PDB file of C-alpha atoms and ligand atoms in Angstrom:
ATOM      1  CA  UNK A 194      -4.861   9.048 -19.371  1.00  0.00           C
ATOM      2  CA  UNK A 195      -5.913   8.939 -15.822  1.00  0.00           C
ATOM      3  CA  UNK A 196      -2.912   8.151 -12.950  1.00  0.00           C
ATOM      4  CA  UNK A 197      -5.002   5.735 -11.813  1.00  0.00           C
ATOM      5  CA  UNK A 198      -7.530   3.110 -13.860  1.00  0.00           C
ATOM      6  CA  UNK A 199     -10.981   1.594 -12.480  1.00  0.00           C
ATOM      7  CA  UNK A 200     -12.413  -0.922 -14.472  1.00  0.00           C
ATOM      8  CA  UNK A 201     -14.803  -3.241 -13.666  1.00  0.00           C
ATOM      9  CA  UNK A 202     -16.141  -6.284 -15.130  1.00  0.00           C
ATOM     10  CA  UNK A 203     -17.456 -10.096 -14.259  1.00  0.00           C
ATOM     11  CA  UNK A 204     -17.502  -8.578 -10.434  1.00  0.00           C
ATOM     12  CA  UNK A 205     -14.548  -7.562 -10.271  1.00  0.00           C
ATOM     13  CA  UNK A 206     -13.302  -3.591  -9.857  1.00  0.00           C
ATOM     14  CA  UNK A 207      -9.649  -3.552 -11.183  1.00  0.00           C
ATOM     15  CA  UNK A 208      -7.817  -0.409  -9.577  1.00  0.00           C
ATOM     16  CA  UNK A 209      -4.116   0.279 -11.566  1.00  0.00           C
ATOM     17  CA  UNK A 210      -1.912   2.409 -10.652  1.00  0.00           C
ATOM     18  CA  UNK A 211      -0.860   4.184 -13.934  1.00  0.00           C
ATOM     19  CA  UNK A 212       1.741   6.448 -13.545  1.00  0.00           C
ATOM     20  CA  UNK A 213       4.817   4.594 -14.579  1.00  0.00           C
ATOM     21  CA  UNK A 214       6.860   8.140 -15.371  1.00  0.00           C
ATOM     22  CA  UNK A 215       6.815   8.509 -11.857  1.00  0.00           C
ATOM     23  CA  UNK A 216       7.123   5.002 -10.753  1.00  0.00           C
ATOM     24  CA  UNK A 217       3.737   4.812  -9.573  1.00  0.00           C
ATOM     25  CA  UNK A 218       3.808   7.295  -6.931  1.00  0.00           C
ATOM     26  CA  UNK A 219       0.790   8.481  -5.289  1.00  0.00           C
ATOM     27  CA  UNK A 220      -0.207  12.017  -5.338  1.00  0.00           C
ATOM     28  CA  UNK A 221      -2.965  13.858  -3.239  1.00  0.00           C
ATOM     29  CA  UNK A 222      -5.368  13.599  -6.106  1.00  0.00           C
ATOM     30  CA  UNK A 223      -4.479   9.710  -6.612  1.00  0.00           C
ATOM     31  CA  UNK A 224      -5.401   9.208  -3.194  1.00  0.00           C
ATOM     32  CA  UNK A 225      -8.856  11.049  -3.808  1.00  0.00           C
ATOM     33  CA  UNK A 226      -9.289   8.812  -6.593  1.00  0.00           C
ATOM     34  CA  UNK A 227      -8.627   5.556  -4.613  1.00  0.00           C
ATOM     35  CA  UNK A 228     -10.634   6.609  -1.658  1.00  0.00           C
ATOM     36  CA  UNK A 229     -13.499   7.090  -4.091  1.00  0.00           C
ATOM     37  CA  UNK A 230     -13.064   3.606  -5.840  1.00  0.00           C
ATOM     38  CA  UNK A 231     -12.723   1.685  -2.639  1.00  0.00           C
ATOM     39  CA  UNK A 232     -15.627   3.849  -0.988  1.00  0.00           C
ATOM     40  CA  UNK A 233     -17.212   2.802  -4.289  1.00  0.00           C
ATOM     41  CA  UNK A 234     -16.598  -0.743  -4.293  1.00  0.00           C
ATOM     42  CA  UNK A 235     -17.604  -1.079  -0.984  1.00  0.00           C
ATOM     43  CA  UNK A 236     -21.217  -0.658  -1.809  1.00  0.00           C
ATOM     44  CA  UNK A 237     -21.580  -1.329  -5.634  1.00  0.00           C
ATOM     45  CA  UNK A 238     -23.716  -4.261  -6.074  1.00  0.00           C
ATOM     46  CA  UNK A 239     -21.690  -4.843  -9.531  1.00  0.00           C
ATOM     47  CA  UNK A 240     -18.469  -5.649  -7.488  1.00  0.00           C
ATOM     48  CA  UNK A 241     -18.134  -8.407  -5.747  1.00  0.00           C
ATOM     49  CA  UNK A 242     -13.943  -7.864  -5.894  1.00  0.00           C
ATOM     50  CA  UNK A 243     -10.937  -5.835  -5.592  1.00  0.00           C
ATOM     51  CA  UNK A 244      -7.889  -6.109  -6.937  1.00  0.00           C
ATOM     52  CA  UNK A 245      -4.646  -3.554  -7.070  1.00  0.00           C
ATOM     53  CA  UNK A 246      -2.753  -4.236  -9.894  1.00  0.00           C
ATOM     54  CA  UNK A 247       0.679  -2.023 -11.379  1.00  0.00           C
ATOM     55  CA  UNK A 248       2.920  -2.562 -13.784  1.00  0.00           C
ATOM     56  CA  UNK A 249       5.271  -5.522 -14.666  1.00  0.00           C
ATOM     57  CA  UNK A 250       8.553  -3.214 -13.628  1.00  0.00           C
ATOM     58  CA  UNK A 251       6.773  -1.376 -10.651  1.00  0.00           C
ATOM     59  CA  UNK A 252       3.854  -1.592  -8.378  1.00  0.00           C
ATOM     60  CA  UNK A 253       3.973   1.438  -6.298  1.00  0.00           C
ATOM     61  CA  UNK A 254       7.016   4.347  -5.311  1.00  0.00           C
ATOM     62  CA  UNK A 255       4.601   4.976  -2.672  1.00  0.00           C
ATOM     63  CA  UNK A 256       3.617   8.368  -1.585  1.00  0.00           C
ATOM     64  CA  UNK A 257       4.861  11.568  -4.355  1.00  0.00           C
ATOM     65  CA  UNK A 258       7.690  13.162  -2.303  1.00  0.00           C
ATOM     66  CA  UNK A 259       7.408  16.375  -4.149  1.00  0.00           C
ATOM     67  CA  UNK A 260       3.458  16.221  -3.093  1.00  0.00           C
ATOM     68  CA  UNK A 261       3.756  15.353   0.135  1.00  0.00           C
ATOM     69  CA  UNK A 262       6.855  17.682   0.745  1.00  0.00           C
ATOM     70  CA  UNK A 263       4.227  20.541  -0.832  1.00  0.00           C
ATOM     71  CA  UNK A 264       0.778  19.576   0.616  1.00  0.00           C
ATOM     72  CA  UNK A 265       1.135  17.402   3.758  1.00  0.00           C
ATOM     73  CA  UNK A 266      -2.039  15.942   4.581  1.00  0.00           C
ATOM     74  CA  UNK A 267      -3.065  18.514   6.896  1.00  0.00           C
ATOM     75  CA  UNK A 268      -6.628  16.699   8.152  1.00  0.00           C
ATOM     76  CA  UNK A 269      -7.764  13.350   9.659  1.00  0.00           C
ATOM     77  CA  UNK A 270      -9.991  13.678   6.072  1.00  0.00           C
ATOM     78  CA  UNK A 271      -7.282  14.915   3.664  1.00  0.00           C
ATOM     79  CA  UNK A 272      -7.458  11.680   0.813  1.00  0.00           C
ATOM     80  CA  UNK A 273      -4.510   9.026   1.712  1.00  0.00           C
ATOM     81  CA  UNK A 274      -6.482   9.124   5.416  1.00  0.00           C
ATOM     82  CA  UNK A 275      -9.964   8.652   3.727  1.00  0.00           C
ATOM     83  CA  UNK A 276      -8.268   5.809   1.453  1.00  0.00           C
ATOM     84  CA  UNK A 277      -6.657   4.112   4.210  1.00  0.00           C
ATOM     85  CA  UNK A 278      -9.628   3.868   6.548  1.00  0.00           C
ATOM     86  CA  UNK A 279     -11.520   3.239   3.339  1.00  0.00           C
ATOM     87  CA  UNK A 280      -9.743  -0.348   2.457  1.00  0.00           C
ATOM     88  CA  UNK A 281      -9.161  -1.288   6.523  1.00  0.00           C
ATOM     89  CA  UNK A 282     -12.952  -1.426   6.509  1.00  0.00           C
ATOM     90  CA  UNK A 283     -12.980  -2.722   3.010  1.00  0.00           C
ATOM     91  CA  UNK A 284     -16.313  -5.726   3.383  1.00  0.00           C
ATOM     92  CA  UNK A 285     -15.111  -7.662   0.753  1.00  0.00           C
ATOM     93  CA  UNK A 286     -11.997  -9.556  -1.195  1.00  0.00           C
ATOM     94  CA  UNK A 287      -9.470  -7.615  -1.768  1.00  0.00           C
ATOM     95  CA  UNK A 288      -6.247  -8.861  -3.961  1.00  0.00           C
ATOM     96  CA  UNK A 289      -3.135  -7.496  -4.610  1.00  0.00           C
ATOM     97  CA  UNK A 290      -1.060  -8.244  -7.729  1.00  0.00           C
ATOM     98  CA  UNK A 291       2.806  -6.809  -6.774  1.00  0.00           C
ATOM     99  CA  UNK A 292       5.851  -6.622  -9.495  1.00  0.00           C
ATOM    100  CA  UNK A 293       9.101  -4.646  -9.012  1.00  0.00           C
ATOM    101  CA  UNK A 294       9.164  -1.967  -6.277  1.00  0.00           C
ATOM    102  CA  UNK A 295       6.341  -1.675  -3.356  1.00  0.00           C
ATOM    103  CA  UNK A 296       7.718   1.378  -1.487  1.00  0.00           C
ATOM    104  CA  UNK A 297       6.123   2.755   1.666  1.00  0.00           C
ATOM    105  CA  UNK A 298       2.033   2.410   1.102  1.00  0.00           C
ATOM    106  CA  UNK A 299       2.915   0.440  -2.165  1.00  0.00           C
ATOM    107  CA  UNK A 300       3.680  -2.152   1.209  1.00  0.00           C
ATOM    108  CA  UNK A 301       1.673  -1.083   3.555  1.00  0.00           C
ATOM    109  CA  UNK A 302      -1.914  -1.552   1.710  1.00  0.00           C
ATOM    110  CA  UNK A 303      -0.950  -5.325   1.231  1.00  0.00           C
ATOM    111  CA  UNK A 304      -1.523  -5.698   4.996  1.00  0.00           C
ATOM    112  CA  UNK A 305      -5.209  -4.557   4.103  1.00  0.00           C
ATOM    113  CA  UNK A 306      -5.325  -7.289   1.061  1.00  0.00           C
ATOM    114  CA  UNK A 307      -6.799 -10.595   1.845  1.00  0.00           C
ATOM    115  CA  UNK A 308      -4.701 -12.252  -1.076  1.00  0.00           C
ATOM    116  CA  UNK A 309      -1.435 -11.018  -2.695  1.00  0.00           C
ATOM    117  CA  UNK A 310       0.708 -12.356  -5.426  1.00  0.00           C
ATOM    118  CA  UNK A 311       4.217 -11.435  -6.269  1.00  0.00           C
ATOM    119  CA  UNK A 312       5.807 -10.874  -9.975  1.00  0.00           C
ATOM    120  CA  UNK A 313      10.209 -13.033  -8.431  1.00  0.00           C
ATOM    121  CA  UNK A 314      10.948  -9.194  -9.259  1.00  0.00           C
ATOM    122  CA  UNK A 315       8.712  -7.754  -6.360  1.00  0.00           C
ATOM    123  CA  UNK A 316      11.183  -5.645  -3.749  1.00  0.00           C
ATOM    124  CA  UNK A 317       8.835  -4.452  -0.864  1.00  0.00           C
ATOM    125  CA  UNK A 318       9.839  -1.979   1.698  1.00  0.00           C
ATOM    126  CA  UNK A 319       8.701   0.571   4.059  1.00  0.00           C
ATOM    127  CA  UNK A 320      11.626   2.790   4.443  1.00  0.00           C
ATOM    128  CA  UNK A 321       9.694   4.868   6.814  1.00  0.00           C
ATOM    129  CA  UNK A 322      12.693   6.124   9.051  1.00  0.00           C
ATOM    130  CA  UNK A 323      15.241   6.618   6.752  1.00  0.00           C
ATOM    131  CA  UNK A 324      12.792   9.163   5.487  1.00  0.00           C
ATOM    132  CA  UNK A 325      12.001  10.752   8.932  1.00  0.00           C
ATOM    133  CA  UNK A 326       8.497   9.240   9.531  1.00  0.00           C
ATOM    134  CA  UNK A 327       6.888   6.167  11.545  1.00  0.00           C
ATOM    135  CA  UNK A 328       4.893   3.300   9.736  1.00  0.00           C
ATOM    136  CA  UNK A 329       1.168   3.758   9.011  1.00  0.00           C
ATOM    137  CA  UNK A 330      -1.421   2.589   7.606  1.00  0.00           C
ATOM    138  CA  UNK A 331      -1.434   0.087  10.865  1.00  0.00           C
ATOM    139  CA  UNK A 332       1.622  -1.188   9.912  1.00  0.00           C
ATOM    140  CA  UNK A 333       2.775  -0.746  12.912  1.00  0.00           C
ATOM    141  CA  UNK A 334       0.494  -3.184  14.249  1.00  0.00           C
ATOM    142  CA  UNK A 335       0.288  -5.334  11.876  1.00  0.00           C
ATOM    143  CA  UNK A 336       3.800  -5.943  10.480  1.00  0.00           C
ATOM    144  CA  UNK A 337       4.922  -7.361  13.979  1.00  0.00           C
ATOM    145  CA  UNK A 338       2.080  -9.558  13.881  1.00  0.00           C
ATOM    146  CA  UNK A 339       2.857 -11.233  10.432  1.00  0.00           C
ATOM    147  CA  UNK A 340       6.274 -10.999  10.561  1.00  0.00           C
ATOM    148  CA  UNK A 341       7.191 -11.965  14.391  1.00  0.00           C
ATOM    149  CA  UNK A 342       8.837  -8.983  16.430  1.00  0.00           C
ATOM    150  CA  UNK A 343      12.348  -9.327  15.057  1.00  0.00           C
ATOM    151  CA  UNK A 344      11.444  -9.938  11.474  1.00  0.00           C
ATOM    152  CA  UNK A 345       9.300  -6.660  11.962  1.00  0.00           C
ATOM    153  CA  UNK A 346      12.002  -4.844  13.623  1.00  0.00           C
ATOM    154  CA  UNK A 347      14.278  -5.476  10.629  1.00  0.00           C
ATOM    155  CA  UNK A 348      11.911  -4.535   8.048  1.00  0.00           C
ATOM    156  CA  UNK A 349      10.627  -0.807   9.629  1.00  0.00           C
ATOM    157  CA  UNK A 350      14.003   0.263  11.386  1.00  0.00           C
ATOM    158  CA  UNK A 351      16.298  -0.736   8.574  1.00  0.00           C
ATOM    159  CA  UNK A 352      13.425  -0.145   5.777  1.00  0.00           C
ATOM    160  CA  UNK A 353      15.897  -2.113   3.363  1.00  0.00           C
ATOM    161  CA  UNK A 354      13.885  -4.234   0.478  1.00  0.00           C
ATOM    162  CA  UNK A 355      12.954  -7.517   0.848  1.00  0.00           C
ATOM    163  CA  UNK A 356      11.958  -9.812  -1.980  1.00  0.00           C
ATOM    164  CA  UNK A 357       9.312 -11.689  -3.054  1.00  0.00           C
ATOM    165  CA  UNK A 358      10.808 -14.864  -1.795  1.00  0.00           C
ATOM    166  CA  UNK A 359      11.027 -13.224   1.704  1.00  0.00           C
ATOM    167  CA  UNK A 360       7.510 -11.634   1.669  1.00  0.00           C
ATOM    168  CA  UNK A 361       6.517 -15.385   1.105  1.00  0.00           C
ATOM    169  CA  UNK A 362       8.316 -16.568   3.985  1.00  0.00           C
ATOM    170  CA  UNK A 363       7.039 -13.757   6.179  1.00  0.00           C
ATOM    171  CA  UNK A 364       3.223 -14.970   4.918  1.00  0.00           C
ATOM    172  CA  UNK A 365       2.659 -11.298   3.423  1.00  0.00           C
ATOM    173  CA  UNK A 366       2.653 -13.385  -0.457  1.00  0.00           C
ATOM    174  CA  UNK A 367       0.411 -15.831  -1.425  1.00  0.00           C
ATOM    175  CA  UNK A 368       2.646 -16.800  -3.672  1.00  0.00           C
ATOM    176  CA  UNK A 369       5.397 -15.976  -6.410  1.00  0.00           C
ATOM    177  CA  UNK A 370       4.904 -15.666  -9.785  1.00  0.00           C
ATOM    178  CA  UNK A 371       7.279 -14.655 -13.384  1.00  0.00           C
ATOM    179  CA  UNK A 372       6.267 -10.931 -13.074  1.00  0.00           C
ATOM    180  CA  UNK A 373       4.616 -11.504 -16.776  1.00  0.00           C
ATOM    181  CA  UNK A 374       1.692 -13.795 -15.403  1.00  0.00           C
ATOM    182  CA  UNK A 375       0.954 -12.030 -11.795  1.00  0.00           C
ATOM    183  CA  UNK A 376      -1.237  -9.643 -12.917  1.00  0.00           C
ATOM    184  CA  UNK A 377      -3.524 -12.474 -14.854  1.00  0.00           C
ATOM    185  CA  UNK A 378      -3.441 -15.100 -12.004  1.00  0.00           C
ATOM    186  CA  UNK A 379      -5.274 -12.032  -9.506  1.00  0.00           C
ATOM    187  CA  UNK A 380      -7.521 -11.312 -12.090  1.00  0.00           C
ATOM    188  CA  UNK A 381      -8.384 -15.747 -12.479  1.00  0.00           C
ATOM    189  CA  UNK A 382      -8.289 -15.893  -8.878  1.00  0.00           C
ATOM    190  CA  UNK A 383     -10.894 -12.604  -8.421  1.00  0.00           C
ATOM    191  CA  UNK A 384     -12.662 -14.394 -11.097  1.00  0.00           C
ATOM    192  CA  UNK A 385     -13.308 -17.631  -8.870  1.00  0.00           C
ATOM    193  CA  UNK A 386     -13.999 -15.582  -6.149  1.00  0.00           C
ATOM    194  CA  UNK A 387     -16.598 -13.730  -7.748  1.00  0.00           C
ATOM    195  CA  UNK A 388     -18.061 -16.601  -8.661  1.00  0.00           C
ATOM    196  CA  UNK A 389     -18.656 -17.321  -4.749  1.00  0.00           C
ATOM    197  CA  UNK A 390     -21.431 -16.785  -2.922  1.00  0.00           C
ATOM    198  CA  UNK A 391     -20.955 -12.894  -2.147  1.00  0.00           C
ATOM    199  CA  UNK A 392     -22.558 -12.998   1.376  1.00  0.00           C
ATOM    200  CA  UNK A 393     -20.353 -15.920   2.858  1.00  0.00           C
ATOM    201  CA  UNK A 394     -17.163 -14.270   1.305  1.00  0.00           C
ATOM    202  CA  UNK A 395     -18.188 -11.344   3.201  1.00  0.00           C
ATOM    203  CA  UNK A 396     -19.333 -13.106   6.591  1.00  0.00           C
ATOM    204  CA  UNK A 397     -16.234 -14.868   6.898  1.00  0.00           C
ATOM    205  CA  UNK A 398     -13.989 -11.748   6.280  1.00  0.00           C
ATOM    206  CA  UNK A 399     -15.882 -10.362   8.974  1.00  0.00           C
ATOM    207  CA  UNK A 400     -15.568 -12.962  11.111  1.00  0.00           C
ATOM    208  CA  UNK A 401     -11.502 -13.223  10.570  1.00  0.00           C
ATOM    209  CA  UNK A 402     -10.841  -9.849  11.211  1.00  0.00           C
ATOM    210  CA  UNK A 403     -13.711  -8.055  13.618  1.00  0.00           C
ATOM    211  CA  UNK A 404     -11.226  -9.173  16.352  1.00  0.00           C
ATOM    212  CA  UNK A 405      -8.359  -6.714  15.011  1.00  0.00           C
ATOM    213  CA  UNK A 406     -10.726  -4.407  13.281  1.00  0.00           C
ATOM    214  CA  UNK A 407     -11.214  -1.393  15.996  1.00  0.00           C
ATOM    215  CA  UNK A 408      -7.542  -2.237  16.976  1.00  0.00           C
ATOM    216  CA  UNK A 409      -6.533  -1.399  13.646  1.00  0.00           C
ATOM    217  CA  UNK A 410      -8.215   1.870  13.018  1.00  0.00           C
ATOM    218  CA  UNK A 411      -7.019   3.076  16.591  1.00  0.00           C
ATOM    219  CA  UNK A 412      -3.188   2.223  15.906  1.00  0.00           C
ATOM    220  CA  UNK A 413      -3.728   3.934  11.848  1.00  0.00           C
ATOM    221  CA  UNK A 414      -5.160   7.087  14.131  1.00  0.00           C
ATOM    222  CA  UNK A 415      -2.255   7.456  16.379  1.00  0.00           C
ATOM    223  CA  UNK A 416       0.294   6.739  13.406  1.00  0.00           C
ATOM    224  CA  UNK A 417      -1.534   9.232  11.049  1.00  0.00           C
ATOM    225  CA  UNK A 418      -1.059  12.116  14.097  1.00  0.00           C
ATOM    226  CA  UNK A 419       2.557  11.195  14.516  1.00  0.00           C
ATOM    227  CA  UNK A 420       3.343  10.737  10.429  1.00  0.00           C
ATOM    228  CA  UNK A 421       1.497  14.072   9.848  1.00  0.00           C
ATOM    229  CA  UNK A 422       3.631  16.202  12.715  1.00  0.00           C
ATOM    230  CA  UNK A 423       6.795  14.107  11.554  1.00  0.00           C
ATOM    231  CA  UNK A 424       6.140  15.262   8.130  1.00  0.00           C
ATOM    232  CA  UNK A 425       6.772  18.892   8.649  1.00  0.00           C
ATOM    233  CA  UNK A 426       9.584  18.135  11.100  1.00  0.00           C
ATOM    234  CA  UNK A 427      13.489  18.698  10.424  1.00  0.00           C
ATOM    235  CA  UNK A 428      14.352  15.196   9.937  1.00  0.00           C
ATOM    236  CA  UNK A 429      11.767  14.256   6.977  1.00  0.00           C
ATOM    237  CA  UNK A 430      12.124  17.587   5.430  1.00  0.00           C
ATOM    238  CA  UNK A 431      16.306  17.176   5.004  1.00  0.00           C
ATOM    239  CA  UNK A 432      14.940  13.541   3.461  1.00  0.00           C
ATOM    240  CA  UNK A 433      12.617  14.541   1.433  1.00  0.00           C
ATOM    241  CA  UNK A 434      14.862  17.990   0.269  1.00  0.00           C
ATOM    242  CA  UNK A 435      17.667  14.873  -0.351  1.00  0.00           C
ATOM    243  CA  UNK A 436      15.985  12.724  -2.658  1.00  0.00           C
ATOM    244  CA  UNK A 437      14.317  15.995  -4.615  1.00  0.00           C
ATOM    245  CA  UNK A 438      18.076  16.893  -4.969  1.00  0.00           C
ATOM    246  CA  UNK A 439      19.509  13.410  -5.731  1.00  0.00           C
ATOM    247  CA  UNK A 440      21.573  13.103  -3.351  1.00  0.00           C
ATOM    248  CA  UNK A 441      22.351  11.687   0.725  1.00  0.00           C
ATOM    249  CA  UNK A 442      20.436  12.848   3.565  1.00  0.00           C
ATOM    250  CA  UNK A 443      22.435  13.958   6.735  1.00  0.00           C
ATOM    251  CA  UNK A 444      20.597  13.715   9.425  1.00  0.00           C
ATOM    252  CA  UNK A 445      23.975  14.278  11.767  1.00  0.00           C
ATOM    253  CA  UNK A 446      21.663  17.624  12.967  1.00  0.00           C
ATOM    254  CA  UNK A 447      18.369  15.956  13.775  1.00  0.00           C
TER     255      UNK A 447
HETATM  256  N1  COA B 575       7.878  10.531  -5.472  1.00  0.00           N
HETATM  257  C1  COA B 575       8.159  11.352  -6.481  1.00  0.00           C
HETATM  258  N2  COA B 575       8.884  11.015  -7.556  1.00  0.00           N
HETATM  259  C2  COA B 575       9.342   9.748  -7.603  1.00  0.00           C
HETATM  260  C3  COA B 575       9.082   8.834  -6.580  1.00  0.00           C
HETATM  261  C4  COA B 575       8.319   9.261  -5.467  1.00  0.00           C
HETATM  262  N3  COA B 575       8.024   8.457  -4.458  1.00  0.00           N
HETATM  263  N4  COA B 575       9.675   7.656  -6.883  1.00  0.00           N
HETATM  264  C5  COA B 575      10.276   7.837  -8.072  1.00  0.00           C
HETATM  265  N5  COA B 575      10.074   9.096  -8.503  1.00  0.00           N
HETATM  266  C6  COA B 575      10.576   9.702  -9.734  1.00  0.00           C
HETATM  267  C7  COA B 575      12.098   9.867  -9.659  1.00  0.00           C
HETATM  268  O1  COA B 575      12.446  11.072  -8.986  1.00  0.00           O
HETATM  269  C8  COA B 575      12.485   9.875 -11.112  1.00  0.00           C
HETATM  270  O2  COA B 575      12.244  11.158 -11.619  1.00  0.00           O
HETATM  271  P1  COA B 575      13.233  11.812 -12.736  1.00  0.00           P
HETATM  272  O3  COA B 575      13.015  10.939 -13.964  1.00  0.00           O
HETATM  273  O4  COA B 575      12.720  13.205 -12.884  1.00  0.00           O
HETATM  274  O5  COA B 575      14.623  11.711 -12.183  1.00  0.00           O
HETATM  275  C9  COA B 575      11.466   8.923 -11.746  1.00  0.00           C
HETATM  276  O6  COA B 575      10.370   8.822 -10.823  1.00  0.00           O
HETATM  277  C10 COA B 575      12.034   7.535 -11.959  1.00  0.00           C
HETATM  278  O7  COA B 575      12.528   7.065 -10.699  1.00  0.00           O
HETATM  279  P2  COA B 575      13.975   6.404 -10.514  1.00  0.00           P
HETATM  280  O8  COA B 575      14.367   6.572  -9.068  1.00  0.00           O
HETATM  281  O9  COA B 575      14.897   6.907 -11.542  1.00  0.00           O
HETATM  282  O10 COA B 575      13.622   4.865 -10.820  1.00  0.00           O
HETATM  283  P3  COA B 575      14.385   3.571 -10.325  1.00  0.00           P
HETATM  284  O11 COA B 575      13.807   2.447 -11.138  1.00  0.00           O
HETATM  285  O12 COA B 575      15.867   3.766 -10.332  1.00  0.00           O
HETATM  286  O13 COA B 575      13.948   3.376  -8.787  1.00  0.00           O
HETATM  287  C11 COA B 575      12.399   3.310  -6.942  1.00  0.00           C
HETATM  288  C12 COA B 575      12.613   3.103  -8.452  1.00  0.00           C
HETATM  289  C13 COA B 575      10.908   3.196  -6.655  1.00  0.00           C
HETATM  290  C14 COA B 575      13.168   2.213  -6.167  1.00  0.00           C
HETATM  291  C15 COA B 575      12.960   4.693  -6.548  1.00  0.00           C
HETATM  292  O14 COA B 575      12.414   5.648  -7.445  1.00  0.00           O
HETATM  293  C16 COA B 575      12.624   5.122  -5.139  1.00  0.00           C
HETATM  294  O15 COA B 575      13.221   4.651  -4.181  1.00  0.00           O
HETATM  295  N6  COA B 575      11.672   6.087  -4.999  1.00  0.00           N
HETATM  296  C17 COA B 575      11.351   6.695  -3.737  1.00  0.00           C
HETATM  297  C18 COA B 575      10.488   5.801  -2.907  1.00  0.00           C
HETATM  298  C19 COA B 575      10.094   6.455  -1.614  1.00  0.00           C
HETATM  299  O16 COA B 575      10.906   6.776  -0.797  1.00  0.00           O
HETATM  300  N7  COA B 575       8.765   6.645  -1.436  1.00  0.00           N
HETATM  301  C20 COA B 575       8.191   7.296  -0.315  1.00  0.00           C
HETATM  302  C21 COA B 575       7.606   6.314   0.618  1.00  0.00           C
HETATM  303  S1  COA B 575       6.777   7.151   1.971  1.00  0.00           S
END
């Protein structure tokens, strides 16, 4: 079966990460996929809804070390770029259903969600430094926003987890759920809003975000340069080597 599902029905396109061997992770050819769906979804007049669902025990590991330690994305068009700008400029609801782990993008794309509910077992983090890299997807931008400054500071220079409860606080969750009924209160909730009048949903998205919106795709351009040089610099490659190895980075050299 595919590593990642699209299904759509009632109006609403269901994208689910389905790779649970690998915790989710995202490979090259994932991010194809996704790019494709949103691109997709953006357009299709049988979707009025999107919503990013995973599994009970994991969301997302975020980006395939392995992959990205064997193929950086060398292009501004290599897939995770095209799937990032893709949901940024995403016209219309977009939900995120979170349980267990939300590492790295598995965060990130929740900034790009205009709803997101939390399984009380949902640990998010973007542990971009500890893994020789700077935040993207906007994150930058946007996490400091949300968050306040210090909140922000804690989350992308330490890049420890932070739970659902947390998330809540910080106004990144909706709201909290047992992990067994998150998945089925997005889908209800994209249900209601596909029952909505598609044109105001999309009108006052617009209108909530066109402020940001060039802001945003600037600061994801300047991250994406810096995260792709990082990427094939000493520091990410003794992190990435680490975890492929099981065991501590040293970064006393870099
Ligand atoms: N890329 C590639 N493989 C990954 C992966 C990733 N991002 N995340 C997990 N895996 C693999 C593990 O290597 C392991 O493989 P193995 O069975 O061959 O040993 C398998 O998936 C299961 O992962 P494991 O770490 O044993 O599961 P866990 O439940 O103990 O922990 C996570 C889950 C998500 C907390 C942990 O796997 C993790 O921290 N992953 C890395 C996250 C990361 O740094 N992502 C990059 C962000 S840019």
């Amino acid at each position: 079966m595919s590593d990642i599902l699209v299904h759509t029905e009632a109006g609403v396109a269901t994208i689910s990460f389905n790779r649970l061997e690998r915790k989710n992770s995202i490979t090259s050819a994932m991010y194809a996929t996704l790019a494709d769906a949103v691109t997709q979804a953006a357009t299709d007049a049988a979707v009025r809804v999107l919503v990013f669902q995973g599994h009970e025990t994991v969301f997302s590991a975020g980006n395939d070390i392995g992959d990205f330690l064997n193929t950086p994305p060398a292009d501004p068009d290599a897939p995770v770029w095209r799937f990032m700008r893709a949901l940024a400029a995403f016209p219309k609801p977009a939900i995120a259903a979170v349980c267990g782990p939300a590492v790295g993008i598995g965060t990130t794309l929740l900034f790009h969600c205009d709803l997101v509910y939390a399984g009380d077992n949902a640990a998010f983090s973007m542990p971009f430094v500890n893994l020789g890299l700077c935040p993207e997807f906007a994150s930058s931008l946007m996490v400091p926003q949300m968050f306040g400054y210090h909140r922000a500071a804690e989350a992308l220079l330490m890049g420890e987890p932070f739970m659902a409860e947390a998330a809540l606080e910080t106004g990144l969750v909706n709201r909290v759920l047992p992990p067994t009924e998150a998945n089925g209160y997005a889908q209800a909730q994209a249900r209601k809003l596909a029952a909505k009048p598609l044109s105001s949903l999309i009108e006052t998205k617009r209108l909530m975000k066109k402020g940001q919106a060039a802001q945003i795709m600037a600061q994801m351009g300047e991250e994406g340069a810096s995260f792709g040089r990082m990427l094939r610099e000493p520091a990410a490659r003794e992190a990435f080597g680490a975890f492929m190895e099981k065991r501590k980075p040293d970064f006393s050299k870099v």
